[in-house]
Coordinates of C-alpha atoms and ligand atoms in Angstrom, one line a residue:
Chain W
M8 CA 36.3 13.7 -20.2
Q9 CA 34.9 16.3 -23.1
N10 CA 31.3 16.2 -23.6
S11 CA 30.7 15.1 -20.3
I12 CA 27.1 15.9 -18.8
I13 CA 27.3 14.0 -15.2
D14 CA 31.4 13.8 -13.0
I15 CA 31.8 11.6 -9.9
K16 CA 34.8 12.2 -7.7
Q17 CA 35.1 10.3 -4.9
L18 CA 31.8 9.1 -4.5
N19 CA 31.5 6.9 -0.5
L20 CA 28.8 4.9 0.0
Y21 CA 27.8 2.8 2.8
Y22 CA 25.2 0.7 4.2
G23 CA 25.7 1.4 7.8
K24 CA 29.3 0.0 8.2
Q25 CA 29.5 -1.8 4.8
H26 CA 31.5 0.4 2.4
I27 CA 29.9 -0.3 -0.7
L28 CA 30.5 2.1 -3.4
K29 CA 34.8 3.4 -3.0
D30 CA 36.4 5.8 -4.5
I31 CA 34.0 6.0 -7.8
N32 CA 35.7 8.4 -10.2
I33 CA 33.7 7.9 -13.4
S34 CA 32.4 10.0 -16.0
I35 CA 29.3 9.9 -18.5
P36 CA 29.2 11.1 -21.9
A37 CA 26.6 13.0 -22.9
K38 CA 23.9 11.6 -25.0
K39 CA 25.4 8.5 -26.0
I40 CA 25.2 5.2 -23.8
T41 CA 27.1 5.0 -20.8
V42 CA 26.7 0.6 -20.0
I43 CA 28.1 -0.1 -16.4
L44 CA 29.1 -3.5 -16.2
G45 CA 29.5 -5.9 -13.3
P46 CA 29.1 -9.1 -10.9
S47 CA 26.5 -9.1 -9.2
G48 CA 26.2 -7.1 -5.6
C49 CA 29.1 -4.7 -6.7
G50 CA 26.9 -2.0 -6.7
K51 CA 25.7 -0.9 -9.8
T52 CA 22.5 -0.5 -8.6
T53 CA 23.6 1.4 -5.7
L54 CA 25.3 3.7 -7.6
L55 CA 22.5 4.2 -10.8
R56 CA 20.5 5.4 -7.8
S57 CA 22.4 7.3 -6.1
L58 CA 22.7 9.7 -8.9
N59 CA 18.8 10.2 -8.7
R60 CA 19.6 10.4 -5.0
L61 CA 17.0 7.4 -4.0
T62 CA 19.6 6.4 -2.1
E63 CA 18.9 9.0 1.0
L64 CA 15.1 7.3 0.9
D65 CA 17.2 4.4 3.5
A66 CA 18.2 6.8 6.9
S67 CA 21.7 4.0 7.3
V68 CA 23.0 5.7 4.0
K69 CA 25.9 7.9 4.3
I70 CA 27.9 9.6 1.0
S71 CA 30.2 11.6 0.6
G72 CA 32.1 12.8 -2.2
E73 CA 30.6 15.0 -5.6
I74 CA 27.9 13.8 -8.2
L75 CA 28.4 17.0 -10.3
L76 CA 26.2 17.3 -13.2
N77 CA 26.7 19.6 -15.6
G78 CA 28.9 20.9 -13.2
Q79 CA 26.5 21.9 -10.4
D80 CA 26.8 19.0 -7.1
L81 CA 24.0 17.0 -7.2
L82 CA 24.4 15.8 -3.1
N83 CA 25.2 19.2 -1.7
S84 CA 22.6 21.2 -3.8
T85 CA 19.9 23.6 -2.5
E86 CA 17.8 22.9 -5.2
D87 CA 15.1 20.4 -4.0
V88 CA 15.4 16.9 -5.1
T89 CA 12.2 16.4 -6.6
T90 CA 13.3 18.5 -9.1
I91 CA 17.1 17.2 -10.0
R92 CA 14.8 13.8 -10.0
K93 CA 13.1 14.7 -12.7
K94 CA 16.3 15.5 -14.5
M95 CA 16.2 11.8 -14.6
G96 CA 14.1 8.8 -15.8
L97 CA 14.0 5.2 -14.4
L98 CA 13.5 2.1 -15.6
A99 CA 13.7 -0.4 -13.2
Q100 CA 14.0 -4.5 -13.4
R101 CA 11.1 -4.9 -13.2
P102 CA 8.2 -2.5 -14.6
Y103 CA 6.4 -0.8 -11.7
P104 CA 3.4 0.7 -13.5
L105 CA 1.4 3.3 -10.6
P106 CA -2.0 1.9 -9.5
M107 CA -4.0 4.1 -12.2
S108 CA -5.0 4.0 -15.7
I109 CA -1.9 3.6 -18.9
Y110 CA -3.0 7.4 -19.1
N111 CA -2.5 8.6 -15.8
N112 CA 0.3 7.0 -15.7
V113 CA 1.6 8.7 -18.6
A114 CA 0.1 12.1 -17.7
Y115 CA 1.5 11.6 -13.7
G116 CA 4.9 13.5 -13.5
L117 CA 3.2 16.5 -15.5
R118 CA 0.4 16.3 -13.3
I119 CA 2.2 16.8 -10.5
S120 CA 4.0 19.5 -12.0
G121 CA 1.3 21.7 -12.1
R122 CA 0.0 20.7 -16.2
R123 CA -3.1 20.4 -15.9
K124 CA -4.7 21.6 -19.5
K125 CA -6.4 19.0 -20.6
K126 CA -5.4 19.5 -24.4
F127 CA -1.7 19.5 -23.1
L128 CA -1.6 16.2 -21.7
N129 CA -3.2 14.6 -24.2
S130 CA -0.9 15.4 -26.7
R131 CA 1.8 15.2 -24.6
V132 CA 0.4 11.5 -23.4
E133 CA -0.2 10.7 -27.4
Y134 CA 3.2 11.4 -28.3
Y135 CA 5.1 9.8 -25.2
L136 CA 3.0 6.6 -26.5
R137 CA 4.1 7.4 -29.6
Q138 CA 7.6 7.2 -29.2
T139 CA 7.6 4.3 -26.9
N140 CA 5.7 2.1 -30.1
L141 CA 2.5 2.1 -27.8
W142 CA 0.1 4.4 -28.8
D143 CA -1.2 1.2 -31.5
E144 CA -1.6 -0.9 -29.3
V145 CA -3.2 1.1 -26.6
K146 CA -4.8 4.1 -27.7
D147 CA -8.2 2.4 -27.5
R148 CA -7.7 1.6 -23.9
L149 CA -6.2 4.5 -22.1
K150 CA -8.8 5.0 -19.4
E151 CA -7.5 1.0 -18.6
P152 CA -5.4 0.1 -15.4
A153 CA -2.0 0.4 -16.8
A154 CA -1.8 -3.2 -15.0
T155 CA -3.9 -5.0 -17.8
L156 CA -0.8 -4.8 -20.1
S157 CA 1.6 -7.1 -21.1
I158 CA 5.1 -7.0 -18.9
G159 CA 6.8 -5.8 -22.1
Q160 CA 4.0 -3.0 -23.3
Q161 CA 4.1 -2.0 -19.1
Q162 CA 7.9 -1.5 -19.4
R163 CA 7.1 0.4 -22.6
L164 CA 4.7 2.6 -20.8
C165 CA 7.6 3.0 -17.9
L166 CA 9.5 4.2 -20.6
A167 CA 7.0 6.3 -21.6
R168 CA 5.8 8.0 -18.1
G169 CA 9.4 8.2 -17.7
L170 CA 10.4 10.6 -21.3
A171 CA 6.8 12.9 -20.3
V172 CA 8.5 14.8 -17.7
D173 CA 11.4 16.0 -20.2
P174 CA 14.5 14.0 -18.6
Q175 CA 18.2 14.9 -19.5
I176 CA 19.2 11.2 -18.5
I177 CA 17.8 8.3 -18.7
L178 CA 18.7 5.1 -15.9
A179 CA 17.4 2.2 -16.9
D180 CA 18.8 -1.4 -14.1
E181 CA 18.8 -4.2 -15.8
P182 CA 15.3 -2.3 -17.8
T183 CA 15.2 -6.2 -20.1
S184 CA 15.3 -9.1 -17.6
A185 CA 12.5 -9.4 -17.6
L186 CA 11.4 -9.3 -21.0
D187 CA 10.4 -11.4 -23.8
P188 CA 13.4 -11.3 -26.3
H189 CA 10.9 -10.1 -28.9
S190 CA 10.0 -6.8 -26.4
S191 CA 14.0 -6.6 -24.9
R192 CA 15.2 -5.7 -28.6
M193 CA 12.3 -2.9 -28.7
I194 CA 13.3 -1.3 -25.2
E195 CA 17.0 -1.1 -26.8
E196 CA 16.5 -0.1 -30.2
K197 CA 14.4 3.1 -28.3
F198 CA 18.0 3.1 -26.5
A199 CA 19.5 3.7 -29.9
E200 CA 17.2 6.0 -31.0
L201 CA 17.1 7.4 -27.7
K202 CA 20.2 8.7 -27.6
D203 CA 19.9 10.9 -29.8
S204 CA 17.9 13.3 -27.7
Y205 CA 18.9 11.9 -24.3
T206 CA 22.4 10.8 -22.4
I207 CA 21.7 7.1 -21.3
V208 CA 22.9 5.6 -17.9
L209 CA 22.5 1.4 -19.0
V210 CA 23.0 -1.3 -15.8
T211 CA 22.6 -5.2 -17.3
H212 CA 24.9 -8.7 -17.1
I213 CA 24.2 -9.1 -20.8
L214 CA 27.3 -8.6 -22.5
R215 CA 25.6 -9.0 -26.4
Q216 CA 23.4 -5.8 -24.6
A217 CA 26.3 -4.2 -24.2
K218 CA 27.9 -4.4 -27.4
N219 CA 25.5 -3.9 -29.0
I220 CA 24.6 -0.7 -27.6
A221 CA 27.0 1.2 -25.9
D222 CA 29.4 4.0 -26.4
H223 CA 31.1 3.9 -23.3
V224 CA 30.8 0.9 -20.7
I225 CA 32.4 1.1 -17.4
F226 CA 33.8 -2.0 -15.6
M227 CA 32.7 -2.8 -11.9
Y228 CA 34.3 -5.0 -9.0
M229 CA 33.3 -5.5 -5.5
G230 CA 32.5 -2.2 -4.7
Q231 CA 35.6 -0.1 -7.0
V232 CA 35.4 1.4 -10.9
V233 CA 38.2 -1.2 -12.3
E234 CA 38.1 0.2 -15.3
Q235 CA 36.1 2.9 -18.8
A236 CA 36.4 3.0 -21.8
D237 CA 35.2 3.0 -25.3
V238 CA 32.8 0.2 -25.6
R239 CA 35.4 -0.8 -29.4
E240 CA 38.1 -1.0 -26.9
F241 CA 36.6 -1.4 -23.8
F242 CA 35.3 -5.2 -25.5
E243 CA 39.0 -5.7 -28.0
N244 CA 41.5 -4.1 -25.5
P245 CA 40.5 -4.6 -21.7
K246 CA 43.5 -3.2 -20.0
E247 CA 42.6 -4.9 -16.7
Q248 CA 42.8 -9.0 -16.0
Q249 CA 39.9 -8.3 -14.1
T250 CA 37.9 -7.1 -17.1
K251 CA 39.6 -9.8 -19.1
A252 CA 38.7 -12.3 -16.5
Y253 CA 35.2 -11.1 -16.5
L254 CA 34.2 -10.7 -20.7
Q255 CA 35.5 -14.7 -20.6
G256 CA 33.4 -15.8 -18.1
Q257 CA 35.6 -16.3 -15.2
F258 CA 32.7 -14.9 -13.1
Y259 CA 29.2 -13.4 -12.9
Chain E
M14 CA 5.2 -53.5 -1.8
N15 CA 6.3 -50.8 0.8
G16 CA 6.3 -48.1 -2.6
L17 CA 2.2 -49.7 -2.6
K18 CA 2.0 -48.9 0.8
V19 CA 3.2 -45.5 0.6
I20 CA 0.7 -44.9 -1.5
Y21 CA -1.7 -46.1 -0.2
N22 CA -0.9 -43.9 2.9
R23 CA -0.9 -40.7 0.8
N24 CA -4.0 -41.1 -0.3
L25 CA -5.5 -41.9 3.1
R26 CA -3.7 -39.3 4.1
N27 CA -5.4 -37.0 1.2
R28 CA -8.6 -38.4 2.5
I29 CA -8.2 -37.3 6.5
H30 CA -7.2 -33.9 4.8
L31 CA -10.3 -33.6 2.3
S32 CA -12.8 -34.5 4.3
W33 CA -11.3 -32.2 7.8
M34 CA -11.5 -29.5 4.8
W35 CA -15.3 -30.2 4.2
I36 CA -16.0 -30.5 7.9
S37 CA -14.6 -27.0 8.4
L38 CA -16.3 -25.5 5.0
G39 CA -18.5 -27.2 6.5
V40 CA -18.6 -25.1 10.1
V41 CA -18.0 -22.4 8.7
F42 CA -20.9 -21.8 6.0
V43 CA -23.6 -23.7 8.4
L44 CA -22.8 -22.2 12.3
P45 CA -23.9 -18.4 11.0
L46 CA -27.0 -19.6 8.3
S47 CA -28.2 -22.1 11.6
L48 CA -27.7 -18.7 13.4
F49 CA -30.0 -16.7 11.4
I50 CA -32.0 -19.2 11.1
G51 CA -32.9 -19.7 15.1
L52 CA -32.7 -15.8 15.0
M53 CA -35.0 -15.6 12.6
W54 CA -37.2 -18.2 13.9
K55 CA -37.5 -16.7 17.6
S56 CA -38.1 -13.5 16.8
A57 CA -40.8 -14.5 14.0
I58 CA -43.4 -14.3 16.9
L59 CA -42.3 -10.3 17.6
L60 CA -42.7 -9.8 13.6
D61 CA -45.8 -11.5 13.4
Q62 CA -47.2 -9.1 15.7
Q63 CA -45.8 -6.2 15.0
S64 CA -44.4 -4.5 11.8
L65 CA -41.1 -4.1 10.3
I66 CA -40.9 -0.8 9.6
D67 CA -43.0 -0.2 13.1
L68 CA -40.1 -1.9 15.1
L69 CA -37.6 0.2 13.2
F70 CA -39.1 3.9 12.9
S71 CA -40.4 3.8 16.4
S72 CA -38.6 4.8 20.1
E73 CA -42.0 3.5 22.0
W74 CA -39.8 0.9 24.2
K75 CA -43.1 -0.7 26.6
P76 CA -42.2 -4.4 27.0
M77 CA -44.7 -4.3 29.8
A78 CA -47.2 -3.0 26.8
G79 CA -45.5 -5.3 24.5
K80 CA -44.6 -1.9 22.3
F81 CA -40.8 -3.1 21.2
G82 CA -39.2 0.1 19.0
Y83 CA -36.2 -0.3 18.4
L84 CA -34.9 3.2 17.3
T85 CA -33.4 4.4 20.4
F86 CA -31.0 1.1 20.5
I87 CA -30.7 1.5 16.5
V88 CA -29.6 5.4 16.7
S89 CA -27.7 5.3 19.8
S90 CA -25.8 2.1 17.8
V91 CA -25.2 3.6 14.7
W92 CA -23.6 7.0 16.2
V93 CA -21.8 5.2 18.7
T94 CA -20.3 3.7 15.1
M95 CA -19.7 6.2 13.8
I96 CA -18.4 8.8 16.4
S97 CA -16.0 6.2 16.8
L98 CA -15.2 5.8 13.0
L99 CA -14.4 8.9 12.4
I100 CA -11.7 9.3 15.7
A101 CA -10.5 5.7 14.6
G102 CA -10.2 6.6 11.1
P103 CA -7.6 9.2 10.9
V104 CA -5.6 8.7 13.5
C105 CA -5.4 5.3 12.2
L106 CA -4.5 6.5 8.1
L107 CA -2.1 8.8 10.1
T108 CA -0.2 6.9 12.5
A109 CA 0.0 4.0 9.6
I110 CA 1.3 6.0 7.6
H111 CA 3.8 7.6 9.5
L112 CA 4.9 4.3 10.8
T113 CA 5.2 2.9 7.3
Q114 CA 6.8 6.0 5.5
Y115 CA 9.2 8.3 8.2
A116 CA 9.9 7.1 11.1
K117 CA 13.1 4.7 11.3
S118 CA 12.8 1.3 11.1
W119 CA 12.7 0.1 15.1
V120 CA 10.9 2.4 15.8
L121 CA 7.6 0.3 14.2
K122 CA 9.4 -3.0 15.7
I123 CA 9.1 -1.7 18.6
M124 CA 5.6 -0.4 18.2
A125 CA 4.1 -3.8 16.2
P126 CA 4.1 -4.8 19.2
V127 CA 2.9 -3.2 21.8
I128 CA 0.2 -2.3 18.8
D129 CA -0.2 -6.6 19.1
I130 CA -1.1 -6.0 23.0
L131 CA -3.2 -3.4 22.6
A132 CA -5.4 -4.8 20.2
G133 CA -5.8 -8.2 22.0
L134 CA -6.6 -6.6 25.6
P135 CA -9.8 -7.4 26.8
S136 CA -12.6 -5.2 26.5
V137 CA -13.1 -5.0 30.0
I138 CA -9.6 -2.8 30.9
F139 CA -11.0 -0.5 27.8
G140 CA -14.1 0.1 29.4
V141 CA -12.7 0.4 33.2
W142 CA -10.4 3.5 31.3
G143 CA -13.8 4.5 30.5
I144 CA -15.1 5.1 34.4
L145 CA -11.7 6.1 35.2
F146 CA -10.7 8.6 32.4
V147 CA -13.2 8.9 29.9
I148 CA -16.2 10.2 31.9
P149 CA -14.4 12.5 34.3
L150 CA -13.1 14.1 31.6
L151 CA -16.5 14.4 29.8
A152 CA -18.1 15.8 32.9
N153 CA -15.6 18.2 34.3
H154 CA -14.0 19.7 31.2
I155 CA -15.3 18.7 27.8
G156 CA -19.2 19.2 28.9
P157 CA -18.8 22.5 30.9
F158 CA -16.4 23.8 27.8
F159 CA -20.1 23.2 25.8
G160 CA -21.9 24.9 29.1
K161 CA -23.6 21.2 29.5
S162 CA -23.4 19.7 32.8
V163 CA -23.5 16.1 32.6
S164 CA -22.7 12.8 34.0
G165 CA -19.6 11.5 31.4
Y166 CA -21.8 8.7 30.8
S167 CA -22.9 9.4 27.1
I168 CA -22.8 8.7 23.2
L169 CA -19.8 10.2 23.0
A170 CA -17.5 8.0 25.9
G171 CA -19.2 5.2 24.2
A172 CA -17.8 6.4 20.8
I173 CA -14.7 7.4 22.8
V174 CA -14.0 4.2 24.5
L175 CA -14.9 2.2 21.5
S176 CA -12.2 4.7 18.7
I177 CA -9.3 3.8 21.5
M178 CA -10.5 -0.2 21.1
I179 CA -10.1 -0.5 17.4
I180 CA -8.0 1.8 16.7
P181 CA -4.6 -0.5 17.5
F182 CA -6.9 -2.8 15.7
I183 CA -7.9 -1.1 12.5
L184 CA -4.4 0.1 12.7
N185 CA -2.7 -3.4 12.3
I186 CA -4.3 -3.9 9.4
L187 CA -2.7 -0.9 7.5
I188 CA 0.2 -1.3 8.4
E189 CA 0.6 -4.9 6.8
I190 CA -1.6 -3.2 4.1
F191 CA 1.2 -0.4 3.4
Q192 CA 3.6 -2.7 4.0
T193 CA 2.7 -4.9 1.4
V194 CA 2.5 -2.1 -1.0
P195 CA 6.7 -2.1 -3.0
K196 CA 9.0 0.2 -2.2
E197 CA 9.7 -0.2 -5.6
L198 CA 6.3 1.7 -6.3
S199 CA 6.8 4.6 -4.6
E200 CA 10.5 4.9 -5.8
A201 CA 8.7 5.0 -9.0
S202 CA 6.7 7.7 -8.5
L203 CA 9.8 9.8 -6.2
S204 CA 12.1 9.4 -9.6
L205 CA 9.1 11.1 -11.2
G206 CA 9.4 14.5 -9.4
A207 CA 7.0 13.2 -7.0
T208 CA 6.8 14.4 -3.2
R209 CA 6.4 12.0 -0.6
W210 CA 3.2 13.7 0.4
Q211 CA 2.4 13.4 -3.4
T212 CA 3.3 9.8 -3.7
I213 CA 2.0 8.4 -0.2
K214 CA -1.4 9.9 -1.3
F215 CA -1.4 9.2 -5.0
V216 CA 0.1 6.0 -4.9
L217 CA 0.2 4.5 -1.5
L218 CA -3.6 5.0 -0.6
K219 CA -4.4 4.8 -4.5
K220 CA -2.8 1.4 -4.2
S221 CA -3.9 0.6 -0.8
F222 CA -7.7 2.1 -1.3
P223 CA -9.8 -1.4 -0.8
G224 CA -7.2 -2.5 2.1
I225 CA -7.9 0.4 3.8
V226 CA -11.8 -0.2 3.5
S227 CA -11.7 -3.5 4.2
A228 CA -10.1 -2.5 7.2
F229 CA -12.3 0.2 8.5
G230 CA -15.7 -2.0 7.4
L231 CA -13.8 -4.8 9.6
G232 CA -13.6 -2.0 12.5
M233 CA -17.1 -1.1 12.0
S234 CA -18.5 -4.9 12.2
R235 CA -16.4 -4.5 15.8
A236 CA -17.9 -1.8 16.9
F237 CA -20.9 -2.8 16.4
G238 CA -20.9 -5.5 18.1
E239 CA -18.5 -4.2 20.9
T240 CA -20.8 -4.8 23.9
I241 CA -18.8 -4.8 27.5
A242 CA -16.5 -1.5 27.2
V243 CA -19.6 0.5 26.0
L244 CA -22.2 -1.3 28.3
M245 CA -19.9 0.0 31.1
V246 CA -19.9 3.7 30.3
V247 CA -23.0 4.9 27.4
G248 CA -25.5 5.4 30.4
N249 CA -27.8 2.8 28.4
V250 CA -31.2 5.0 29.1
V251 CA -33.8 4.3 26.8
H252 CA -34.5 7.7 26.0
L253 CA -33.8 8.6 22.1
P254 CA -31.0 11.0 22.2
T255 CA -30.1 13.9 20.0
G256 CA -26.9 15.2 21.6
V257 CA -23.8 13.0 22.3
F258 CA -23.2 13.9 25.5
Q259 CA -26.9 12.6 26.5
P260 CA -27.2 8.9 27.8
G261 CA -27.6 6.0 24.8
Y262 CA -28.6 2.3 25.0
P263 CA -26.9 0.2 21.6
L264 CA -28.3 -3.0 20.4
P265 CA -25.5 -5.9 22.0
S266 CA -26.4 -2.8 25.6
L267 CA -29.6 -3.8 25.2
I268 CA -29.3 -7.8 25.0
A269 CA -26.2 -8.2 28.1
N270 CA -28.3 -6.2 30.5
N271 CA -31.8 -8.0 30.0
Y272 CA -30.9 -11.2 28.5
G273 CA -31.7 -14.0 31.7
E274 CA -33.8 -11.2 33.8
M275 CA -37.7 -10.3 32.3
L276 CA -38.0 -13.4 30.4
S277 CA -41.7 -12.8 32.5
I278 CA -43.3 -10.9 29.7
P279 CA -44.5 -12.2 27.2
M280 CA -42.9 -10.8 24.0
Y281 CA -39.7 -10.5 25.9
D282 CA -37.4 -12.8 25.1
S283 CA -38.2 -12.1 21.3
A284 CA -38.0 -8.7 21.1
L285 CA -34.0 -9.4 22.1
M286 CA -33.5 -12.3 19.1
F287 CA -35.2 -9.2 16.9
S288 CA -32.5 -7.0 18.4
A289 CA -29.9 -9.6 17.8
L290 CA -31.0 -10.4 14.7
L291 CA -30.4 -6.9 14.2
L292 CA -27.1 -6.7 15.1
F293 CA -26.5 -9.8 12.6
V294 CA -27.4 -8.3 9.3
V295 CA -26.5 -5.0 9.6
V296 CA -22.1 -6.5 10.8
L297 CA -23.4 -8.4 7.6
I298 CA -24.2 -5.4 5.9
F299 CA -20.7 -4.2 6.7
N300 CA -19.0 -6.8 5.4
A301 CA -20.8 -7.6 1.8
I302 CA -20.6 -3.6 1.0
S303 CA -16.0 -3.8 2.5
R304 CA -15.8 -6.4 0.3
L305 CA -17.8 -5.2 -2.9
I306 CA -15.7 -2.3 -2.8
I307 CA -12.7 -4.5 -2.5
L308 CA -14.6 -5.9 -5.7
R309 CA -14.9 -3.5 -7.9
S310 CA -11.9 -1.4 -7.3
S311 CA -10.0 -4.5 -8.1
R312 CA -10.6 -5.0 -11.2
Ligands
ATP414 N1 19.2 -1.0 1.0 C1 20.6 -2.1 1.8 N2 20.4 -2.2 2.6 C2 22.2 -2.7 3.3 N3 22.5 -3.3 1.8 C3 22.2 -2.6 0.6 C4 21.1 -2.3 0.5 N4 21.4 -2.1 -1.3 C5 21.9 -2.8 -1.5 N5 23.4 -3.5 -0.3 C6 24.4 -4.0 -0.7 O1 24.7 -3.3 -1.4 C7 25.5 -4.6 -2.3 C8 25.2 -3.7 -3.3 O2 23.9 -3.8 -4.0 P1 23.4 -3.4 -5.8 O3 22.3 -4.4 -5.7 O4 23.6 -2.4 -5.8 O5 24.0 -5.0 -6.3 P2 24.6 -5.0 -8.0 O6 25.8 -4.3 -8.4 O7 23.6 -3.9 -8.7 O8 24.2 -6.6 -8.5 P3 22.6 -7.2 -9.1 O9 23.4 -7.8 -10.5 O10 22.7 -8.1 -8.7 O11 21.7 -6.3 -9.7 C9 25.3 -5.4 -2.0 O12 26.5 -5.9 -1.5 C10 23.7 -5.5 -1.5 O13 23.8 -7.1 -0.4
MG415 MG1 21.4 -4.6 -9.2

């Protein structure tokens, strides 16, 4: 694929003896929204987490194959894993604000990268809070614990803190599943804006969401990639039998 | 008819549950309160004769002459407790971090019951261990290393034995606390490019700070009140200690060694009750302070 930012080649992943990801070969286009679809337990989260190497926290995980980011292999990289992780912002299924103030949540990534200047931090924090439509809601309570925000606000805060480390890619694992419809829509709209500057990989169970915002779709089933195609192609003219069955709601 | 009976039974059961709740609640409140009042009442005779300041800040302990200055005992207790906590604190923190964050999961699976068993050992065993190992170590190696000839029976011996005793106790609580921190939270920090250690410092320790404080607070209460293990190695000499190699005489030892004896001395009974009261109040304050910190940081 032209313009792909991530190319995964022959990726296999085991939890102990369990074979979770099987011969994954996919390409993720740059500055587009790629949606990963598939029934529960098929390995979507695992695939997403292997991208920023969170899977290696689990000692029982064995992984082989290549994950190329701009042509460089992430799995066998000599680069520091923290540098690799900074290239990707992670948005989880539920928001997990860090146990600190709203301000410090956004400044966290910058601080651990050694940015300490108050003025710089202030301007960055404001910038990213504005970018996630949060600034007006929180500008008077930046010092308050992030846990005091509503769930929807917390999720936007998590997005802001992820953007603050200036990643190239946003990894989002069912980021709206814990949110109310309004907050969900806000996140979706944000993603549609953000794809001008970021590559977004989104896991979702919601077909409507996928249809609305995806450019590219990857369909997984039992640890394998069954089909990958542009969004229109995927929904209007699916090639594989399993994809058709899934789209007709025969399994979830 | 049958339905009515069920409802009636349920009501009765509810009532029984309720009354049990009230009784246990009552016991929980009344017991310590009556203890406190009893101790106050018993030590009132002493408090009538000597001012509180004199009692707390004089080290003159001459029961025959009716002079009761508690400074020696208070200082001994504070030293033994503080030093034991100074030893146990870092050990517990680092061990708990290692076991929950770095070690393979089977290590924790093996260690958890071991720690449980250690925490449940009767304290006299720790006392024996102190006499067999700590005392000779202090007398033959550590003392001479600092150019001192010492018997080994000392504040330091008491503190070391105590620290070994409270380590499993504190460790148990810390491990539990660290395990309740969701791993997604650590992953959030890691995915922002933080190192393992930064994540531990800024997320794990921060999140569990109130729990850590309460664990140490409880450990401190435990150490302050521990009697037999300390009594066996601390020397029990009524002399204001000025160094850790000197013998001390903590409050619990005072009570344990003397209660039931020499009660013919006037006021001695009352004096021992007063030391029990001191113990009671200090432990109460430790607890209150740790709880206050928890309350303030959880807001
Ligand atoms: N830490 C782990 N240890 C062992 N097995 C795991 C672990 N995490 C996930 N798995 C297994 O890997 C498989 C894929 O899980 P994964 O979470 O990637 O699925 P998913 O597609 O994200 O599902 P869902 O849509 O329900 O979130 C499942 O069978 C799961 O049981
Ligand atoms: Mg998942």
